[in-house]
mmCIF file of C-alpha atoms and ligand atoms in Angstrom:
data_model
loop_
_atom_site.group_PDB
_atom_site.id
_atom_site.type_symbol
_atom_site.label_atom_id
_atom_site.label_comp_id
_atom_site.label_asym_id
_atom_site.label_seq_id
_atom_site.Cartn_x
_atom_site.Cartn_y
_atom_site.Cartn_z
ATOM 1 C CA UNK D 25 -14.578 -12.181 -71.403
ATOM 2 C CA UNK D 26 -12.241 -9.569 -70.407
ATOM 3 C CA UNK D 27 -9.015 -9.778 -68.836
ATOM 4 C CA UNK D 28 -8.426 -8.711 -65.505
ATOM 5 C CA UNK D 29 -5.451 -7.628 -63.993
ATOM 6 C CA UNK D 30 -4.371 -7.682 -60.044
ATOM 7 C CA UNK D 31 -1.202 -6.295 -58.558
ATOM 8 C CA UNK D 32 -0.063 -9.078 -55.812
ATOM 9 C CA UNK D 33 2.463 -7.133 -54.121
ATOM 10 C CA UNK D 34 4.385 -3.739 -54.811
ATOM 11 C CA UNK D 35 8.051 -5.549 -55.600
ATOM 12 C CA UNK D 36 6.311 -8.002 -58.320
ATOM 13 C CA UNK D 37 3.541 -9.650 -59.837
ATOM 14 C CA UNK D 38 0.030 -9.587 -60.785
ATOM 15 C CA UNK D 39 -3.079 -12.141 -60.601
ATOM 16 C CA UNK D 40 -4.737 -12.374 -64.055
ATOM 17 C CA UNK D 41 -8.181 -13.480 -64.288
ATOM 18 C CA UNK D 42 -10.976 -13.701 -67.389
ATOM 19 C CA UNK D 43 -9.175 -15.536 -69.681
ATOM 20 C CA UNK D 44 -9.905 -19.344 -70.710
ATOM 21 C CA UNK D 45 -6.938 -21.088 -70.223
ATOM 22 C CA UNK D 46 -7.951 -23.973 -72.427
ATOM 23 C CA UNK D 47 -8.936 -22.058 -75.530
ATOM 24 C CA UNK D 48 -6.536 -20.398 -77.465
ATOM 25 C CA UNK D 49 -6.444 -16.563 -77.184
ATOM 26 C CA UNK D 50 -6.828 -13.848 -79.821
ATOM 27 C CA UNK D 51 -3.956 -11.889 -81.083
ATOM 28 C CA UNK D 52 -4.967 -8.950 -79.056
ATOM 29 C CA UNK D 53 -5.354 -10.841 -75.605
ATOM 30 C CA UNK D 54 -1.257 -12.805 -76.161
ATOM 31 C CA UNK D 55 -0.367 -9.025 -76.724
ATOM 32 C CA UNK D 56 -2.060 -7.719 -73.596
ATOM 33 C CA UNK D 57 -0.785 -10.659 -71.497
ATOM 34 C CA UNK D 58 2.922 -9.877 -72.711
ATOM 35 C CA UNK D 59 2.544 -6.984 -72.126
ATOM 36 C CA UNK D 60 1.423 -7.328 -68.478
ATOM 37 C CA UNK D 61 4.378 -10.048 -68.061
ATOM 38 C CA UNK D 62 7.202 -7.138 -68.835
ATOM 39 C CA UNK D 63 5.504 -4.791 -66.478
ATOM 40 C CA UNK D 64 4.850 -6.995 -63.616
ATOM 41 C CA UNK D 65 7.237 -9.745 -64.219
ATOM 42 C CA UNK D 66 5.148 -12.401 -62.607
ATOM 43 C CA UNK D 67 1.487 -13.250 -63.651
ATOM 44 C CA UNK D 68 -0.545 -15.852 -61.445
ATOM 45 C CA UNK D 69 -3.301 -17.917 -63.363
ATOM 46 C CA UNK D 70 -5.489 -19.754 -60.816
ATOM 47 C CA UNK D 71 -7.435 -22.734 -61.296
ATOM 48 C CA UNK D 72 -5.029 -24.038 -64.356
ATOM 49 C CA UNK D 73 -6.454 -27.143 -64.316
ATOM 50 C CA UNK D 74 -4.388 -28.274 -67.462
ATOM 51 C CA UNK D 75 -3.232 -31.467 -68.811
ATOM 52 C CA UNK D 76 0.618 -31.340 -70.232
ATOM 53 C CA UNK D 77 -0.531 -31.073 -74.009
ATOM 54 C CA UNK D 78 -3.116 -27.917 -72.896
ATOM 55 C CA UNK D 79 -0.044 -26.839 -70.956
ATOM 56 C CA UNK D 80 2.189 -26.750 -74.116
ATOM 57 C CA UNK D 81 -0.797 -25.492 -76.129
ATOM 58 C CA UNK D 82 -1.116 -22.422 -73.654
ATOM 59 C CA UNK D 83 2.196 -21.555 -73.486
ATOM 60 C CA UNK D 84 3.581 -21.933 -77.433
ATOM 61 C CA UNK D 85 1.125 -18.629 -77.738
ATOM 62 C CA UNK D 86 4.133 -16.779 -76.472
ATOM 63 C CA UNK D 87 6.739 -18.155 -78.733
ATOM 64 C CA UNK D 88 8.555 -21.604 -79.521
ATOM 65 C CA UNK D 89 9.161 -23.448 -76.456
ATOM 66 C CA UNK D 90 12.482 -25.196 -75.537
ATOM 67 C CA UNK D 91 13.201 -28.752 -74.073
ATOM 68 C CA UNK D 92 15.209 -28.900 -71.028
ATOM 69 C CA UNK D 93 18.990 -29.966 -71.302
ATOM 70 C CA UNK D 94 18.114 -32.504 -68.276
ATOM 71 C CA UNK D 95 16.251 -34.668 -71.001
ATOM 72 C CA UNK D 96 15.459 -37.159 -68.519
ATOM 73 C CA UNK D 97 13.090 -35.261 -66.564
ATOM 74 C CA UNK D 98 10.971 -33.979 -69.525
ATOM 75 C CA UNK D 99 7.875 -35.477 -70.669
ATOM 76 C CA UNK D 100 8.499 -38.364 -73.053
ATOM 77 C CA UNK D 101 4.881 -37.329 -74.731
ATOM 78 C CA UNK D 102 5.704 -34.016 -74.557
ATOM 79 C CA UNK D 103 9.428 -33.040 -74.181
ATOM 80 C CA UNK D 104 8.613 -29.558 -74.106
ATOM 81 C CA UNK D 105 7.416 -29.778 -70.288
ATOM 82 C CA UNK D 106 10.031 -30.261 -67.609
ATOM 83 C CA UNK D 107 8.954 -31.929 -64.545
ATOM 84 C CA UNK D 108 10.062 -30.360 -61.259
ATOM 85 C CA UNK D 109 9.418 -32.928 -58.377
ATOM 86 C CA UNK D 110 10.391 -35.041 -55.449
ATOM 87 C CA UNK D 111 8.160 -38.096 -56.241
ATOM 88 C CA UNK D 112 9.694 -41.505 -56.468
ATOM 89 C CA UNK D 113 8.090 -44.151 -58.626
ATOM 90 C CA UNK D 114 9.482 -47.428 -58.109
ATOM 91 C CA UNK D 115 12.445 -45.982 -56.610
ATOM 92 C CA UNK D 116 12.876 -43.275 -59.107
ATOM 93 C CA UNK D 117 12.499 -39.856 -59.078
ATOM 94 C CA UNK D 118 9.697 -38.720 -61.713
ATOM 95 C CA UNK D 119 11.435 -35.267 -61.697
ATOM 96 C CA UNK D 120 14.084 -33.002 -60.912
ATOM 97 C CA UNK D 121 14.358 -32.680 -56.953
ATOM 98 C CA UNK D 122 16.008 -29.504 -55.556
ATOM 99 C CA UNK D 123 15.601 -27.790 -58.975
ATOM 100 C CA UNK D 124 15.772 -24.216 -58.341
ATOM 101 C CA UNK D 125 16.677 -23.692 -54.821
ATOM 102 C CA UNK D 126 18.923 -20.892 -55.432
ATOM 103 C CA UNK D 127 18.424 -17.841 -56.739
ATOM 104 C CA UNK D 128 18.534 -18.057 -60.772
ATOM 105 C CA UNK D 129 16.938 -17.031 -64.148
ATOM 106 C CA UNK D 130 16.006 -20.036 -66.381
ATOM 107 C CA UNK D 131 18.549 -20.548 -68.800
ATOM 108 C CA UNK D 132 21.089 -17.531 -68.534
ATOM 109 C CA UNK D 133 23.539 -19.802 -69.297
ATOM 110 C CA UNK D 134 22.252 -19.920 -73.141
ATOM 111 C CA UNK D 135 23.209 -17.235 -75.433
ATOM 112 C CA UNK D 136 19.794 -16.896 -76.359
ATOM 113 C CA UNK D 137 18.311 -17.080 -72.554
ATOM 114 C CA UNK D 138 14.698 -18.138 -71.786
ATOM 115 C CA UNK D 139 11.795 -15.039 -72.510
ATOM 116 C CA UNK D 140 9.747 -16.870 -69.624
ATOM 117 C CA UNK D 141 8.640 -19.645 -67.715
ATOM 118 C CA UNK D 142 5.144 -21.329 -66.821
ATOM 119 C CA UNK D 143 5.271 -23.244 -63.768
ATOM 120 C CA UNK D 144 2.086 -25.514 -62.816
ATOM 121 C CA UNK D 145 1.685 -26.593 -59.504
ATOM 122 C CA UNK D 146 0.085 -30.421 -59.463
ATOM 123 C CA UNK D 147 0.583 -31.277 -55.885
ATOM 124 C CA UNK D 148 2.152 -29.014 -53.185
ATOM 125 C CA UNK D 149 2.772 -29.902 -49.253
ATOM 126 C CA UNK D 150 0.405 -28.471 -47.137
ATOM 127 C CA UNK D 151 3.402 -26.190 -45.584
ATOM 128 C CA UNK D 152 6.156 -24.482 -47.203
ATOM 129 C CA UNK D 153 7.847 -25.230 -51.185
ATOM 130 C CA UNK D 154 6.911 -21.473 -51.275
ATOM 131 C CA UNK D 155 8.303 -19.859 -54.691
ATOM 132 C CA UNK D 156 10.214 -16.230 -54.106
ATOM 133 C CA UNK D 157 11.253 -13.610 -57.399
ATOM 134 C CA UNK D 158 12.973 -10.729 -57.088
ATOM 135 C CA UNK D 159 12.297 -7.482 -59.400
ATOM 136 C CA UNK D 160 15.880 -7.368 -61.325
ATOM 137 C CA UNK D 161 14.374 -3.883 -62.386
ATOM 138 C CA UNK D 162 13.883 -2.296 -59.002
ATOM 139 C CA UNK D 163 17.550 -3.924 -58.561
ATOM 140 C CA UNK D 164 18.867 -1.749 -61.415
ATOM 141 C CA UNK D 165 16.848 0.918 -60.772
ATOM 142 C CA UNK D 166 18.095 1.296 -56.967
ATOM 143 C CA UNK D 167 21.734 1.382 -57.760
ATOM 144 C CA UNK D 168 23.775 4.437 -57.860
ATOM 145 C CA UNK D 169 24.354 6.285 -61.445
ATOM 146 C CA UNK D 170 28.152 5.486 -60.657
ATOM 147 C CA UNK D 171 27.648 1.699 -60.397
ATOM 148 C CA UNK D 172 25.000 1.885 -63.516
ATOM 149 C CA UNK D 173 27.262 3.713 -65.407
ATOM 150 C CA UNK D 174 30.284 1.098 -64.495
ATOM 151 C CA UNK D 175 28.192 -2.113 -65.269
ATOM 152 C CA UNK D 176 26.757 -1.014 -68.578
ATOM 153 C CA UNK D 177 30.190 -1.566 -69.740
ATOM 154 C CA UNK D 178 30.792 -5.208 -68.409
ATOM 155 C CA UNK D 179 29.904 -8.919 -69.296
ATOM 156 C CA UNK D 180 29.473 -11.013 -67.050
ATOM 157 C CA UNK D 181 29.898 -15.207 -67.507
ATOM 158 C CA UNK D 182 27.175 -17.556 -66.971
ATOM 159 C CA UNK D 183 27.575 -21.281 -67.037
ATOM 160 C CA UNK D 184 25.033 -23.779 -66.128
ATOM 161 C CA UNK D 185 27.405 -26.143 -64.176
ATOM 162 C CA UNK D 186 28.530 -23.790 -61.846
ATOM 163 C CA UNK D 187 25.066 -24.849 -59.796
ATOM 164 C CA UNK D 188 26.400 -28.472 -60.438
ATOM 165 C CA UNK D 189 29.679 -27.197 -58.650
ATOM 166 C CA UNK D 190 28.434 -24.960 -55.994
ATOM 167 C CA UNK D 191 24.750 -26.082 -54.946
ATOM 168 C CA UNK D 192 24.541 -29.527 -56.362
ATOM 169 C CA UNK D 193 27.712 -30.325 -55.317
ATOM 170 C CA UNK D 194 26.706 -32.675 -52.621
ATOM 171 C CA UNK D 195 23.757 -33.840 -53.972
ATOM 172 C CA UNK D 196 23.962 -37.279 -55.445
ATOM 173 C CA UNK D 197 20.221 -36.747 -56.766
ATOM 174 C CA UNK D 198 21.963 -34.350 -58.998
ATOM 175 C CA UNK D 199 25.167 -36.066 -60.575
ATOM 176 C CA UNK D 200 27.565 -33.530 -62.568
ATOM 177 C CA UNK D 201 25.961 -32.854 -66.309
ATOM 178 C CA UNK D 202 27.301 -35.557 -68.522
ATOM 179 C CA UNK D 203 29.855 -34.528 -71.368
ATOM 180 C CA UNK D 204 26.902 -34.227 -73.865
ATOM 181 C CA UNK D 205 25.050 -31.707 -71.519
ATOM 182 C CA UNK D 206 28.081 -29.904 -70.632
ATOM 183 C CA UNK D 207 28.769 -29.735 -74.521
ATOM 184 C CA UNK D 208 25.253 -28.309 -75.415
ATOM 185 C CA UNK D 209 25.917 -25.445 -72.458
ATOM 186 C CA UNK D 210 29.633 -24.256 -72.767
ATOM 187 C CA UNK D 211 29.986 -20.830 -70.550
ATOM 188 C CA UNK D 212 28.634 -17.722 -71.990
ATOM 189 C CA UNK D 213 29.081 -14.161 -71.954
ATOM 190 C CA UNK D 214 25.901 -11.862 -70.665
ATOM 191 C CA UNK D 215 25.522 -8.159 -70.422
ATOM 192 C CA UNK D 216 25.391 -7.246 -66.947
ATOM 193 C CA UNK D 217 22.789 -4.770 -66.816
ATOM 194 C CA UNK D 218 19.845 -5.673 -70.176
ATOM 195 C CA UNK D 219 17.133 -4.007 -72.032
ATOM 196 C CA UNK D 220 13.847 -5.229 -71.526
ATOM 197 C CA UNK D 221 12.859 -5.514 -75.412
ATOM 198 C CA UNK D 222 9.011 -5.139 -74.611
ATOM 199 C CA UNK D 223 9.358 -2.643 -71.606
ATOM 200 C CA UNK D 224 12.500 -0.641 -73.069
ATOM 201 C CA UNK D 225 13.533 -0.321 -69.075
ATOM 202 C CA UNK D 226 16.760 -1.574 -67.593
ATOM 203 C CA UNK D 227 17.130 -4.891 -65.502
ATOM 204 C CA UNK D 228 20.127 -6.032 -63.398
ATOM 205 C CA UNK D 229 21.013 -9.757 -65.040
ATOM 206 C CA UNK D 230 23.357 -11.680 -63.284
ATOM 207 C CA UNK D 231 22.397 -14.111 -60.498
ATOM 208 C CA UNK D 232 24.092 -16.683 -58.073
ATOM 209 C CA UNK D 233 22.837 -20.068 -59.804
ATOM 210 C CA UNK D 234 24.640 -19.312 -63.304
ATOM 211 C CA UNK D 235 26.835 -16.262 -62.649
ATOM 212 C CA UNK D 236 30.496 -17.042 -62.185
ATOM 213 C CA UNK D 237 32.722 -14.516 -62.807
ATOM 214 C CA UNK D 238 32.823 -10.741 -64.545
ATOM 215 C CA UNK D 239 34.756 -10.671 -68.210
ATOM 216 C CA UNK D 240 37.965 -9.573 -67.397
ATOM 217 C CA UNK D 241 38.294 -9.774 -63.833
ATOM 218 C CA UNK D 242 39.986 -12.439 -61.752
ATOM 219 C CA UNK D 243 37.758 -13.650 -59.247
ATOM 220 C CA UNK D 244 39.118 -11.690 -56.148
ATOM 221 C CA UNK D 245 38.157 -8.831 -58.068
ATOM 222 C CA UNK D 246 34.414 -9.818 -59.946
ATOM 223 C CA UNK D 247 33.195 -11.945 -56.446
ATOM 224 C CA UNK D 248 33.147 -8.893 -54.230
ATOM 225 C CA UNK D 249 30.990 -6.936 -56.847
ATOM 226 C CA UNK D 250 28.984 -10.192 -57.554
ATOM 227 C CA UNK D 251 28.400 -10.382 -53.786
ATOM 228 C CA UNK D 252 27.191 -7.183 -53.443
ATOM 229 C CA UNK D 253 24.866 -7.313 -56.437
ATOM 230 C CA UNK D 254 23.360 -10.796 -55.105
ATOM 231 C CA UNK D 255 22.683 -9.108 -51.707
ATOM 232 C CA UNK D 256 21.094 -6.206 -53.230
ATOM 233 C CA UNK D 257 18.606 -7.853 -55.581
ATOM 234 C CA UNK D 258 17.198 -9.939 -52.887
ATOM 235 C CA UNK D 259 16.518 -7.082 -50.761
ATOM 236 C CA UNK D 260 13.112 -8.013 -49.301
ATOM 237 C CA UNK D 261 11.227 -5.059 -50.816
ATOM 238 C CA UNK D 262 12.273 -6.319 -54.440
ATOM 239 C CA UNK D 263 10.695 -9.754 -53.347
ATOM 240 C CA UNK D 264 6.911 -11.458 -54.452
ATOM 241 C CA UNK D 265 6.982 -14.564 -52.286
ATOM 242 C CA UNK D 266 4.187 -17.300 -53.503
ATOM 243 C CA UNK D 267 2.245 -19.672 -51.660
ATOM 244 C CA UNK D 268 1.312 -22.700 -53.716
ATOM 245 C CA UNK D 269 -2.206 -23.831 -54.270
ATOM 246 C CA UNK D 270 -2.675 -26.514 -56.454
ATOM 247 C CA UNK D 271 -3.439 -25.614 -60.372
ATOM 248 C CA UNK D 272 -2.046 -22.220 -59.988
ATOM 249 C CA UNK D 273 0.265 -21.545 -63.170
ATOM 250 C CA UNK D 274 3.028 -19.015 -62.716
ATOM 251 C CA UNK D 275 3.938 -16.922 -65.586
ATOM 252 C CA UNK D 276 7.666 -15.309 -65.405
ATOM 253 C CA UNK D 277 9.687 -13.131 -67.151
ATOM 254 C CA UNK D 278 13.305 -14.143 -67.139
ATOM 255 C CA UNK D 279 14.614 -10.824 -68.145
ATOM 256 C CA UNK D 280 13.675 -8.990 -65.714
ATOM 257 C CA UNK D 281 13.196 -11.425 -62.537
ATOM 258 C CA UNK D 282 15.144 -14.053 -60.818
ATOM 259 C CA UNK D 283 13.614 -16.833 -58.771
ATOM 260 C CA UNK D 284 14.110 -18.937 -55.476
ATOM 261 C CA UNK D 285 12.212 -22.367 -54.934
ATOM 262 C CA UNK D 286 12.208 -22.858 -50.952
ATOM 263 C CA UNK D 287 13.413 -25.422 -49.461
ATOM 264 C CA UNK D 288 11.735 -25.780 -46.345
ATOM 265 C CA UNK D 289 8.805 -28.813 -46.806
ATOM 266 C CA UNK D 290 9.100 -31.818 -45.327
ATOM 267 C CA UNK D 291 11.031 -33.769 -48.609
ATOM 268 C CA UNK D 292 8.493 -37.162 -47.758
ATOM 269 C CA UNK D 293 5.525 -35.103 -48.664
ATOM 270 C CA UNK D 294 5.088 -35.035 -52.470
ATOM 271 C CA UNK D 295 5.724 -31.663 -54.609
ATOM 272 C CA UNK D 296 5.262 -31.817 -58.186
ATOM 273 C CA UNK D 297 5.144 -29.273 -60.892
ATOM 274 C CA UNK D 298 5.561 -28.819 -64.779
ATOM 275 C CA UNK D 299 7.173 -26.470 -66.177
ATOM 276 C CA UNK D 300 7.586 -24.914 -69.976
ATOM 277 C CA UNK D 301 9.835 -22.086 -71.429
ATOM 278 C CA UNK D 302 9.397 -20.154 -73.392
ATOM 279 C CA UNK D 303 12.704 -19.506 -76.013
ATOM 280 C CA UNK D 304 13.932 -15.734 -75.820
ATOM 281 C CA UNK D 305 16.709 -13.449 -77.673
ATOM 282 C CA UNK D 306 19.866 -12.428 -77.337
ATOM 283 C CA UNK D 307 20.589 -10.123 -74.595
ATOM 284 C CA UNK D 308 21.457 -6.451 -75.187
HETATM 285 C C1 SIN J 414 12.330 -24.034 -61.078
HETATM 286 O O1 SIN J 414 13.197 -22.765 -60.746
HETATM 287 O O2 SIN J 414 11.893 -23.384 -62.273
HETATM 288 C C2 SIN J 414 11.643 -24.321 -60.193
HETATM 289 C C3 SIN J 414 10.825 -23.546 -59.203
HETATM 290 C C4 SIN J 414 9.963 -24.235 -58.046
HETATM 291 O O3 SIN J 414 9.926 -25.641 -58.107
HETATM 292 O O4 SIN J 414 9.276 -23.481 -57.310
#
């Protein structure tokens, strides 16, 4: 079997076929997939009818996996699998509801943010519930040289609590982080422009979900700059929007994309996904 790559849009994304997802990949194929990930930002694998053990085994070929800090939504037998779901059993939610309904890059609030995430669709409403990704290489490439130079010297503060203080503030299903969870996720400083370690390309590295300021600037200076960058990086021509089929699995690169889960579906209809997260390095 040989790997086939078909681009999904001009902005980002490629569909990968010709791989048996249930068997170990040989080292050359792992390398080809990693290269495609850095190049296209998001990889779609269709018909990924994987159970949690298979999902973990496939994902683990791209690096060590991390368990989500909100541990109640990790599968007990497979803590590397984080459940994103609106499904309730005996009145109790089976996963993180309203997850990712704002632009963000996974774990940008950690010193070593995630390399990539693999989200596998198990149940999806017939209408709505798409996910969008923004290509942060394009966001960087299309800035003026003056702005590139200015941002190139700056760091931004990323904080998981920011999402809870803003997007989740009014949602009783997403109570504030516990003191233990906060202690595991103190604010961190990240370069505003990062270099992708595999492609060598530069990408804008800020996101509305977790970036709450620019180091060395008061809010009244930093917020207008961040607001511009958030608007700029989500221009429609930088976006790939995916309509999920059951058993689609998306592997995205958190180093050069950010993503947004659309909340445009009937919440009484089941949307149920499993996510694994591959550990990454300190951004530079
Ligand atoms: C996430 O941000 O990991 C969730 C994305 C989604 O549910 O589409």
